[in-house]
Amino acid sequence: MSRSESRELALKVLFQMETKEPITLQEAKSFIIDPSAQDVFMDSLTTGVKDNQKAIDEAIRPYLKQWTLERLSKVDRIILRMSVFEVLFTDVPEKVAVNEAVNLAKTYGDDDSYKFINGVLSEVIKQKMQ
């Protein structure tokens, strides 16, 4: 399975967790893929986002302008969290994380989601470099 496919699965698992709270990561995963299936990258993304959510959200909040995390669509919020996790906590190249987030937003978000997500990610990356 490609990393792009793993990211898509991770988005779906995290979406389940936000929609059907309270639900465990394992329960959410069972709605999306066979529970016995192994996807190490998807597991690292979903676990990483959940384990680091507070720090991720704090990295995102300053760049939302007139918005709050809670007002964002669930899909946009999850895509931002996943990509910020990749930028701040993994060795995935920033350009790859941004490109993958934009592609997910074009597929699952509304017409302007990808522009918004790209802008927020650019600011998070600038802040990280300082």
JSON list of C-alpha atoms in Angstrom, two decimals:
[
{"chain": "A", "resi": 1, "resn": "MET", "atom": "CA", "xyz": [0.00, 0.00, 0.00]},
{"chain": "A", "resi": 2, "resn": "SER", "atom": "CA", "xyz": [1.31, 3.46, -0.87]},
{"chain": "A", "resi": 3, "resn": "ARG", "atom": "CA", "xyz": [1.80, 6.16, 1.75]},
{"chain": "A", "resi": 4, "resn": "SER", "atom": "CA", "xyz": [-0.89, 8.22, -0.02]},
{"chain": "A", "resi": 5, "resn": "GLU", "atom": "CA", "xyz": [-3.34, 5.35, 0.46]},
{"chain": "A", "resi": 6, "resn": "SER", "atom": "CA", "xyz": [-2.25, 5.03, 4.09]},
{"chain": "A", "resi": 7, "resn": "ARG", "atom": "CA", "xyz": [-2.90, 8.74, 4.63]},
{"chain": "A", "resi": 8, "resn": "GLU", "atom": "CA", "xyz": [-6.36, 8.35, 3.14]},
{"chain": "A", "resi": 9, "resn": "LEU", "atom": "CA", "xyz": [-7.09, 5.46, 5.50]},
{"chain": "A", "resi": 10, "resn": "ALA", "atom": "CA", "xyz": [-5.73, 7.45, 8.44]},
{"chain": "A", "resi": 11, "resn": "LEU", "atom": "CA", "xyz": [-8.06, 10.33, 7.53]},
{"chain": "A", "resi": 12, "resn": "LYS", "atom": "CA", "xyz": [-11.01, 7.94, 7.52]},
{"chain": "A", "resi": 13, "resn": "VAL", "atom": "CA", "xyz": [-10.03, 6.36, 10.84]},
{"chain": "A", "resi": 14, "resn": "LEU", "atom": "CA", "xyz": [-9.55, 9.74, 12.54]},
{"chain": "A", "resi": 15, "resn": "PHE", "atom": "CA", "xyz": [-12.86, 10.91, 11.05]},
{"chain": "A", "resi": 16, "resn": "GLN", "atom": "CA", "xyz": [-14.57, 7.90, 12.66]},
{"chain": "A", "resi": 17, "resn": "MET", "atom": "CA", "xyz": [-13.03, 8.86, 15.99]},
{"chain": "A", "resi": 18, "resn": "GLU", "atom": "CA", "xyz": [-14.39, 12.42, 15.72]},
{"chain": "A", "resi": 19, "resn": "THR", "atom": "CA", "xyz": [-17.82, 11.30, 14.55]},
{"chain": "A", "resi": 20, "resn": "LYS", "atom": "CA", "xyz": [-18.49, 8.40, 16.88]},
{"chain": "A", "resi": 21, "resn": "GLU", "atom": "CA", "xyz": [-16.94, 9.64, 20.13]},
{"chain": "A", "resi": 22, "resn": "PRO", "atom": "CA", "xyz": [-16.11, 8.02, 22.44]},
{"chain": "A", "resi": 23, "resn": "ILE", "atom": "CA", "xyz": [-14.45, 5.35, 20.36]},
{"chain": "A", "resi": 24, "resn": "THR", "atom": "CA", "xyz": [-11.02, 3.78, 20.55]},
{"chain": "A", "resi": 25, "resn": "LEU", "atom": "CA", "xyz": [-8.50, 3.91, 17.75]},
{"chain": "A", "resi": 26, "resn": "GLN", "atom": "CA", "xyz": [-8.87, 0.15, 17.30]},
{"chain": "A", "resi": 27, "resn": "GLU", "atom": "CA", "xyz": [-12.66, 0.40, 17.06]},
{"chain": "A", "resi": 28, "resn": "ALA", "atom": "CA", "xyz": [-12.42, 3.23, 14.53]},
{"chain": "A", "resi": 29, "resn": "LYS", "atom": "CA", "xyz": [-9.88, 1.26, 12.51]},
{"chain": "A", "resi": 30, "resn": "SER", "atom": "CA", "xyz": [-12.24, -1.74, 12.40]},
{"chain": "A", "resi": 31, "resn": "PHE", "atom": "CA", "xyz": [-14.84, 0.38, 10.57]},
{"chain": "A", "resi": 32, "resn": "ILE", "atom": "CA", "xyz": [-12.35, 1.21, 7.83]},
{"chain": "A", "resi": 33, "resn": "ILE", "atom": "CA", "xyz": [-10.13, -1.82, 7.28]},
{"chain": "A", "resi": 34, "resn": "ASP", "atom": "CA", "xyz": [-9.93, -5.43, 8.34]},
{"chain": "A", "resi": 35, "resn": "PRO", "atom": "CA", "xyz": [-8.70, -5.30, 11.95]},
{"chain": "A", "resi": 36, "resn": "SER", "atom": "CA", "xyz": [-6.06, -7.91, 11.18]},
{"chain": "A", "resi": 37, "resn": "ALA", "atom": "CA", "xyz": [-4.66, -5.84, 8.29]},
{"chain": "A", "resi": 38, "resn": "GLN", "atom": "CA", "xyz": [-1.32, -4.22, 8.98]},
{"chain": "A", "resi": 39, "resn": "ASP", "atom": "CA", "xyz": [-0.55, -0.70, 7.79]},
{"chain": "A", "resi": 40, "resn": "VAL", "atom": "CA", "xyz": [2.37, 0.57, 9.82]},
{"chain": "A", "resi": 41, "resn": "PHE", "atom": "CA", "xyz": [2.35, 4.06, 8.28]},
{"chain": "A", "resi": 42, "resn": "MET", "atom": "CA", "xyz": [-1.39, 4.52, 8.83]},
{"chain": "A", "resi": 43, "resn": "ASP", "atom": "CA", "xyz": [-1.01, 3.30, 12.42]},
{"chain": "A", "resi": 44, "resn": "SER", "atom": "CA", "xyz": [1.86, 5.71, 13.07]},
{"chain": "A", "resi": 45, "resn": "LEU", "atom": "CA", "xyz": [-0.17, 8.61, 11.65]},
{"chain": "A", "resi": 46, "resn": "THR", "atom": "CA", "xyz": [-3.33, 7.88, 13.61]},
{"chain": "A", "resi": 47, "resn": "THR", "atom": "CA", "xyz": [-1.49, 7.17, 16.85]},
{"chain": "A", "resi": 48, "resn": "GLY", "atom": "CA", "xyz": [0.82, 10.14, 16.37]},
{"chain": "A", "resi": 49, "resn": "VAL", "atom": "CA", "xyz": [-2.04, 12.55, 15.77]},
{"chain": "A", "resi": 50, "resn": "LYS", "atom": "CA", "xyz": [-3.98, 11.33, 18.80]},
{"chain": "A", "resi": 51, "resn": "ASP", "atom": "CA", "xyz": [-0.92, 11.24, 21.10]},
{"chain": "A", "resi": 52, "resn": "ASN", "atom": "CA", "xyz": [0.26, 14.72, 20.06]},
{"chain": "A", "resi": 53, "resn": "GLN", "atom": "CA", "xyz": [-3.07, 16.39, 19.40]},
{"chain": "A", "resi": 54, "resn": "LYS", "atom": "CA", "xyz": [-2.65, 19.14, 22.01]},
{"chain": "A", "resi": 55, "resn": "ALA", "atom": "CA", "xyz": [0.74, 20.24, 20.62]},
{"chain": "A", "resi": 56, "resn": "ILE", "atom": "CA", "xyz": [-0.52, 19.93, 17.04]},
{"chain": "A", "resi": 57, "resn": "ASP", "atom": "CA", "xyz": [-3.59, 22.06, 17.78]},
{"chain": "A", "resi": 58, "resn": "GLU", "atom": "CA", "xyz": [-1.42, 24.70, 19.46]},
{"chain": "A", "resi": 59, "resn": "ALA", "atom": "CA", "xyz": [0.78, 24.82, 16.35]},
{"chain": "A", "resi": 60, "resn": "ILE", "atom": "CA", "xyz": [-2.28, 25.31, 14.11]},
{"chain": "A", "resi": 61, "resn": "ARG", "atom": "CA", "xyz": [-4.36, 27.80, 16.14]},
{"chain": "A", "resi": 62, "resn": "PRO", "atom": "CA", "xyz": [-2.31, 30.99, 15.53]},
{"chain": "A", "resi": 63, "resn": "TYR", "atom": "CA", "xyz": [-2.75, 30.67, 11.76]},
{"chain": "A", "resi": 64, "resn": "LEU", "atom": "CA", "xyz": [-6.51, 30.18, 11.54]},
{"chain": "A", "resi": 65, "resn": "LYS", "atom": "CA", "xyz": [-7.15, 33.95, 11.27]},
{"chain": "A", "resi": 66, "resn": "GLN", "atom": "CA", "xyz": [-10.91, 34.46, 11.85]},
{"chain": "A", "resi": 67, "resn": "TRP", "atom": "CA", "xyz": [-11.51, 30.76, 12.52]},
{"chain": "A", "resi": 68, "resn": "THR", "atom": "CA", "xyz": [-11.26, 28.36, 15.42]},
{"chain": "A", "resi": 69, "resn": "LEU", "atom": "CA", "xyz": [-10.33, 24.70, 15.16]},
{"chain": "A", "resi": 70, "resn": "GLU", "atom": "CA", "xyz": [-13.81, 23.80, 16.33]},
{"chain": "A", "resi": 71, "resn": "ARG", "atom": "CA", "xyz": [-15.43, 25.77, 13.47]},
{"chain": "A", "resi": 72, "resn": "LEU", "atom": "CA", "xyz": [-13.42, 24.00, 10.77]},
{"chain": "A", "resi": 73, "resn": "SER", "atom": "CA", "xyz": [-15.03, 21.06, 9.05]},
{"chain": "A", "resi": 74, "resn": "LYS", "atom": "CA", "xyz": [-14.01, 17.74, 10.57]},
{"chain": "A", "resi": 75, "resn": "VAL", "atom": "CA", "xyz": [-12.24, 16.78, 7.36]},
{"chain": "A", "resi": 76, "resn": "ASP", "atom": "CA", "xyz": [-10.20, 20.01, 7.19]},
{"chain": "A", "resi": 77, "resn": "ARG", "atom": "CA", "xyz": [-9.31, 19.77, 10.88]},
{"chain": "A", "resi": 78, "resn": "ILE", "atom": "CA", "xyz": [-8.14, 16.16, 10.53]},
{"chain": "A", "resi": 79, "resn": "ILE", "atom": "CA", "xyz": [-6.12, 16.86, 7.38]},
{"chain": "A", "resi": 80, "resn": "LEU", "atom": "CA", "xyz": [-4.42, 19.78, 9.13]},
{"chain": "A", "resi": 81, "resn": "ARG", "atom": "CA", "xyz": [-3.66, 17.69, 12.20]},
{"chain": "A", "resi": 82, "resn": "MET", "atom": "CA", "xyz": [-2.23, 14.83, 10.13]},
{"chain": "A", "resi": 83, "resn": "SER", "atom": "CA", "xyz": [-0.01, 17.09, 8.03]},
{"chain": "A", "resi": 84, "resn": "VAL", "atom": "CA", "xyz": [1.17, 19.18, 10.98]},
{"chain": "A", "resi": 85, "resn": "PHE", "atom": "CA", "xyz": [2.04, 15.94, 12.76]},
{"chain": "A", "resi": 86, "resn": "GLU", "atom": "CA", "xyz": [4.12, 14.89, 9.76]},
{"chain": "A", "resi": 87, "resn": "VAL", "atom": "CA", "xyz": [5.85, 18.29, 9.56]},
{"chain": "A", "resi": 88, "resn": "LEU", "atom": "CA", "xyz": [6.64, 18.58, 13.27]},
{"chain": "A", "resi": 89, "resn": "PHE", "atom": "CA", "xyz": [7.10, 15.00, 14.45]},
{"chain": "A", "resi": 90, "resn": "THR", "atom": "CA", "xyz": [8.37, 12.92, 11.52]},
{"chain": "A", "resi": 91, "resn": "ASP", "atom": "CA", "xyz": [11.10, 12.99, 8.90]},
{"chain": "A", "resi": 92, "resn": "VAL", "atom": "CA", "xyz": [8.60, 13.22, 6.02]},
{"chain": "A", "resi": 93, "resn": "PRO", "atom": "CA", "xyz": [9.77, 16.10, 3.78]},
{"chain": "A", "resi": 94, "resn": "GLU", "atom": "CA", "xyz": [7.64, 19.20, 4.33]},
{"chain": "A", "resi": 95, "resn": "LYS", "atom": "CA", "xyz": [6.82, 19.49, 0.62]},
{"chain": "A", "resi": 96, "resn": "VAL", "atom": "CA", "xyz": [5.50, 15.92, 0.63]},
{"chain": "A", "resi": 97, "resn": "ALA", "atom": "CA", "xyz": [3.35, 16.53, 3.72]},
{"chain": "A", "resi": 98, "resn": "VAL", "atom": "CA", "xyz": [1.89, 19.70, 2.19]},
{"chain": "A", "resi": 99, "resn": "ASN", "atom": "CA", "xyz": [1.29, 18.10, -1.21]},
{"chain": "A", "resi": 100, "resn": "GLU", "atom": "CA", "xyz": [-0.43, 15.10, 0.35]},
{"chain": "A", "resi": 101, "resn": "ALA", "atom": "CA", "xyz": [-2.60, 17.35, 2.53]},
{"chain": "A", "resi": 102, "resn": "VAL", "atom": "CA", "xyz": [-3.61, 19.46, -0.47]},
{"chain": "A", "resi": 103, "resn": "ASN", "atom": "CA", "xyz": [-4.49, 16.33, -2.45]},
{"chain": "A", "resi": 104, "resn": "LEU", "atom": "CA", "xyz": [-6.62, 14.97, 0.41]},
{"chain": "A", "resi": 105, "resn": "ALA", "atom": "CA", "xyz": [-8.35, 18.35, 0.75]},
{"chain": "A", "resi": 106, "resn": "LYS", "atom": "CA", "xyz": [-9.10, 18.44, -2.99]},
{"chain": "A", "resi": 107, "resn": "THR", "atom": "CA", "xyz": [-10.67, 14.99, -2.71]},
{"chain": "A", "resi": 108, "resn": "TYR", "atom": "CA", "xyz": [-12.51, 15.24, 0.62]},
{"chain": "A", "resi": 109, "resn": "GLY", "atom": "CA", "xyz": [-12.84, 18.95, 1.41]},
{"chain": "A", "resi": 110, "resn": "ASP", "atom": "CA", "xyz": [-14.90, 21.69, -0.17]},
{"chain": "A", "resi": 111, "resn": "ASP", "atom": "CA", "xyz": [-13.75, 23.81, -3.10]},
{"chain": "A", "resi": 112, "resn": "ASP", "atom": "CA", "xyz": [-11.51, 26.13, -1.06]},
{"chain": "A", "resi": 113, "resn": "SER", "atom": "CA", "xyz": [-10.27, 23.67, 1.57]},
{"chain": "A", "resi": 114, "resn": "TYR", "atom": "CA", "xyz": [-6.99, 22.96, -0.17]},
{"chain": "A", "resi": 115, "resn": "LYS", "atom": "CA", "xyz": [-6.08, 26.66, -0.40]},
{"chain": "A", "resi": 116, "resn": "PHE", "atom": "CA", "xyz": [-6.85, 27.21, 3.28]},
{"chain": "A", "resi": 117, "resn": "ILE", "atom": "CA", "xyz": [-4.91, 24.10, 4.35]},
{"chain": "A", "resi": 118, "resn": "ASN", "atom": "CA", "xyz": [-1.95, 25.04, 2.14]},
{"chain": "A", "resi": 119, "resn": "GLY", "atom": "CA", "xyz": [-1.86, 28.53, 3.70]},
{"chain": "A", "resi": 120, "resn": "VAL", "atom": "CA", "xyz": [-2.00, 27.27, 7.29]},
{"chain": "A", "resi": 121, "resn": "LEU", "atom": "CA", "xyz": [0.67, 24.65, 6.63]},
{"chain": "A", "resi": 122, "resn": "SER", "atom": "CA", "xyz": [2.95, 27.23, 5.03]},
{"chain": "A", "resi": 123, "resn": "GLU", "atom": "CA", "xyz": [2.72, 29.35, 8.19]},
{"chain": "A", "resi": 124, "resn": "VAL", "atom": "CA", "xyz": [3.36, 26.36, 10.49]},
{"chain": "A", "resi": 125, "resn": "ILE", "atom": "CA", "xyz": [6.47, 25.48, 8.43]},
{"chain": "A", "resi": 126, "resn": "LYS", "atom": "CA", "xyz": [7.73, 29.09, 8.54]},
{"chain": "A", "resi": 127, "resn": "GLN", "atom": "CA", "xyz": [7.30, 29.12, 12.32]},
{"chain": "A", "resi": 128, "resn": "LYS", "atom": "CA", "xyz": [9.11, 25.79, 12.64]},
{"chain": "A", "resi": 129, "resn": "MET", "atom": "CA", "xyz": [12.10, 27.18, 10.73]},
{"chain": "A", "resi": 130, "resn": "GLN", "atom": "CA", "xyz": [12.52, 30.13, 13.10]}
]
